[in-house]
Short mmCIF file of C-alpha atoms in Angstrom, two decimals:
data_model
loop_
_atom_site.label_atom_id
_atom_site.label_comp_id
_atom_site.label_asym_id
_atom_site.label_seq_id
_atom_site.Cartn_x
_atom_site.Cartn_y
_atom_site.Cartn_z
CA UNK A 17 24.15 -8.96 122.43
CA UNK A 18 24.98 -5.27 122.55
CA UNK A 19 27.55 -4.04 125.04
CA UNK A 20 25.79 -2.47 128.04
CA UNK A 21 28.75 -1.84 130.32
CA UNK A 22 31.42 -3.74 132.19
CA UNK A 23 30.48 -6.89 134.05
CA UNK A 24 33.63 -6.72 136.23
CA UNK A 25 33.23 -7.34 139.93
CA UNK A 26 35.11 -6.40 143.06
CA UNK A 27 36.46 -8.74 145.71
CA UNK A 28 34.49 -6.85 148.36
CA UNK A 29 32.16 -9.29 150.10
CA UNK A 30 34.20 -12.40 149.22
CA UNK A 31 34.35 -15.01 151.97
CA UNK A 32 37.64 -16.94 152.23
CA UNK A 33 37.07 -19.79 154.68
CA UNK A 34 39.05 -22.69 156.15
CA UNK A 35 37.49 -25.97 157.22
CA UNK A 36 37.59 -26.26 161.02
CA UNK A 37 35.36 -29.36 160.98
CA UNK A 38 36.10 -32.70 159.37
CA UNK A 39 36.29 -33.81 155.75
CA UNK A 40 32.87 -35.47 156.07
CA UNK A 41 31.27 -32.65 158.08
CA UNK A 42 33.01 -29.42 157.06
CA UNK A 43 32.61 -26.26 159.12
CA UNK A 44 33.62 -23.29 156.96
CA UNK A 45 35.22 -20.69 159.24
CA UNK A 46 36.00 -17.36 157.57
CA UNK A 47 39.56 -16.04 157.79
CA UNK A 48 38.97 -12.54 159.13
CA UNK A 49 40.01 -9.24 157.61
CA UNK A 50 41.65 -10.41 154.40
CA UNK A 51 42.78 -7.31 152.53
CA UNK A 52 43.76 -9.05 149.32
CA UNK A 53 44.20 -12.52 147.90
CA UNK A 54 45.72 -13.76 144.69
CA UNK A 55 46.18 -17.10 143.02
CA UNK A 56 49.60 -17.54 141.45
CA UNK A 57 51.57 -20.26 139.74
CA UNK A 58 48.75 -22.35 138.25
CA UNK A 59 50.61 -23.86 135.31
CA UNK A 60 50.97 -26.97 133.21
CA UNK A 61 54.30 -28.78 133.39
CA UNK A 62 55.95 -30.05 130.24
CA UNK A 63 58.70 -32.49 129.31
CA UNK A 64 60.99 -31.96 126.35
CA UNK A 65 60.40 -34.74 123.80
CA UNK A 66 62.67 -33.30 121.09
CA UNK A 67 64.32 -36.08 119.10
CA UNK A 68 66.38 -36.69 115.95
CA UNK A 69 63.25 -36.57 113.82
CA UNK A 70 61.94 -33.28 115.24
CA UNK A 71 61.50 -30.59 112.56
CA UNK A 72 64.29 -28.33 113.84
CA UNK A 73 62.26 -27.04 116.75
CA UNK A 74 61.85 -28.26 120.30
CA UNK A 75 58.79 -30.40 120.97
CA UNK A 76 57.03 -30.65 124.30
CA UNK A 77 54.48 -32.92 125.94
CA UNK A 78 52.22 -31.65 128.74
CA UNK A 79 52.31 -33.77 131.89
CA UNK A 80 50.72 -32.62 135.17
CA UNK A 81 49.30 -29.31 136.35
CA UNK A 82 50.99 -27.49 139.24
CA UNK A 83 48.04 -26.00 141.17
CA UNK A 84 50.17 -23.10 142.40
CA UNK A 85 49.51 -21.00 145.48
CA UNK A 86 47.07 -18.62 147.08
CA UNK A 87 48.64 -15.59 148.74
CA UNK A 88 46.77 -13.63 151.41
CA UNK A 89 47.42 -10.25 152.97
CA UNK A 90 45.50 -10.04 156.24
CA UNK A 91 44.98 -7.50 159.02
CA UNK A 92 46.17 -9.41 162.10
CA UNK A 93 43.33 -10.09 164.54
CA UNK A 94 44.56 -12.08 167.55
CA UNK A 95 41.23 -13.74 168.41
CA UNK A 96 40.23 -14.62 164.82
CA UNK A 97 39.55 -18.38 164.61
CA UNK A 98 40.30 -18.55 160.89
CA UNK A 99 43.69 -16.87 161.32
CA UNK A 100 44.64 -19.04 164.31
CA UNK A 101 43.58 -22.17 162.38
CA UNK A 102 46.03 -21.23 159.62
CA UNK A 103 48.83 -20.73 162.16
CA UNK A 104 48.10 -24.14 163.71
CA UNK A 105 48.10 -25.78 160.26
CA UNK A 106 51.44 -24.10 159.53
CA UNK A 107 53.01 -25.28 162.81
CA UNK A 108 51.68 -28.84 162.36
CA UNK A 109 52.39 -29.00 158.61
CA UNK A 110 48.88 -30.29 157.92
CA UNK A 111 46.68 -29.98 154.85
CA UNK A 112 43.59 -27.81 155.24
CA UNK A 113 40.54 -27.45 153.01
CA UNK A 114 39.52 -24.00 151.80
CA UNK A 115 36.39 -22.51 150.30
CA UNK A 116 36.19 -19.11 148.61
CA UNK A 117 32.72 -17.74 147.98
CA UNK A 118 32.59 -14.79 145.61
CA UNK A 119 29.79 -12.26 145.66
CA UNK A 120 26.93 -12.98 143.27
CA UNK A 121 27.37 -11.41 139.85
CA UNK A 122 24.57 -9.66 138.03
CA UNK A 123 21.93 -12.28 137.29
CA UNK A 124 23.16 -14.72 139.98
CA UNK A 125 21.42 -15.47 143.28
CA UNK A 126 24.58 -17.08 144.71
CA UNK A 127 28.22 -16.43 143.93
CA UNK A 128 30.82 -18.75 142.44
CA UNK A 129 32.56 -21.10 144.90
CA UNK A 130 36.21 -22.16 144.65
CA UNK A 131 37.46 -25.07 146.77
CA UNK A 132 40.92 -26.55 147.22
CA UNK A 133 43.27 -28.16 149.73
CA UNK A 134 46.58 -26.60 150.71
CA UNK A 135 49.46 -26.49 153.14
CA UNK A 136 50.25 -23.19 154.85
CA UNK A 137 53.69 -22.61 153.35
CA UNK A 138 54.50 -19.35 155.12
CA UNK A 139 52.96 -17.18 157.82
CA UNK A 140 54.76 -13.83 158.03
CA UNK A 141 53.87 -10.91 160.32
CA UNK A 142 54.65 -7.30 159.38
CA UNK A 143 54.98 -4.93 162.36
CA UNK A 144 55.52 -1.19 162.10
CA UNK A 145 54.96 1.71 164.49
CA UNK A 146 53.14 3.85 161.94
CA UNK A 147 50.73 1.33 160.41
CA UNK A 148 48.46 -1.64 161.09
CA UNK A 149 49.92 -5.07 161.78
CA UNK A 150 49.45 -7.33 158.79
CA UNK A 151 50.28 -10.90 157.87
CA UNK A 152 51.31 -12.37 154.55
CA UNK A 153 50.21 -15.98 154.32
CA UNK A 154 51.06 -18.34 151.46
CA UNK A 155 49.01 -21.47 150.83
CA UNK A 156 50.63 -24.19 148.69
CA UNK A 157 47.77 -25.91 146.88
CA UNK A 158 47.86 -29.68 146.63
CA UNK A 159 45.52 -31.42 144.20
CA UNK A 160 42.81 -29.95 142.02
CA UNK A 161 41.12 -26.57 142.40
CA UNK A 162 37.37 -26.77 141.86
CA UNK A 163 35.16 -23.93 140.62
CA UNK A 164 31.39 -24.23 140.89
CA UNK A 165 29.60 -21.34 139.20
CA UNK A 166 26.86 -19.69 141.20
CA UNK A 167 23.22 -20.00 140.30
#
């Protein structure tokens, strides 16, 4: 197929939601005014299995996958249910379920959906006289991250 231009997409229109229902009847509540989000630290762990018979180089064996973190930068909105749900989860040290719905790409009628469970690891507020109040929230993923491609 001939190149017809970039297929890159923007994050604009992405919905990052937290489950405010139950595990059997989820209610996906958007976290309001997310400015940016990034997944970091997704990595395989390895053990060193180097032995006397190794060929002069270290040998490694993959074990488990560390699912990493999601980091959010958010405009603070005091009455936002999604934001307050994250603060409550942080205070109570509870696992929450998350769903990220990306905008539909060219040729899709629905966007890709990413789901995972995580603890709110940190919930930091940044106050300054000359700019908006923002929060930096870190979510420590526990278990698998699932990606379902849109239709």
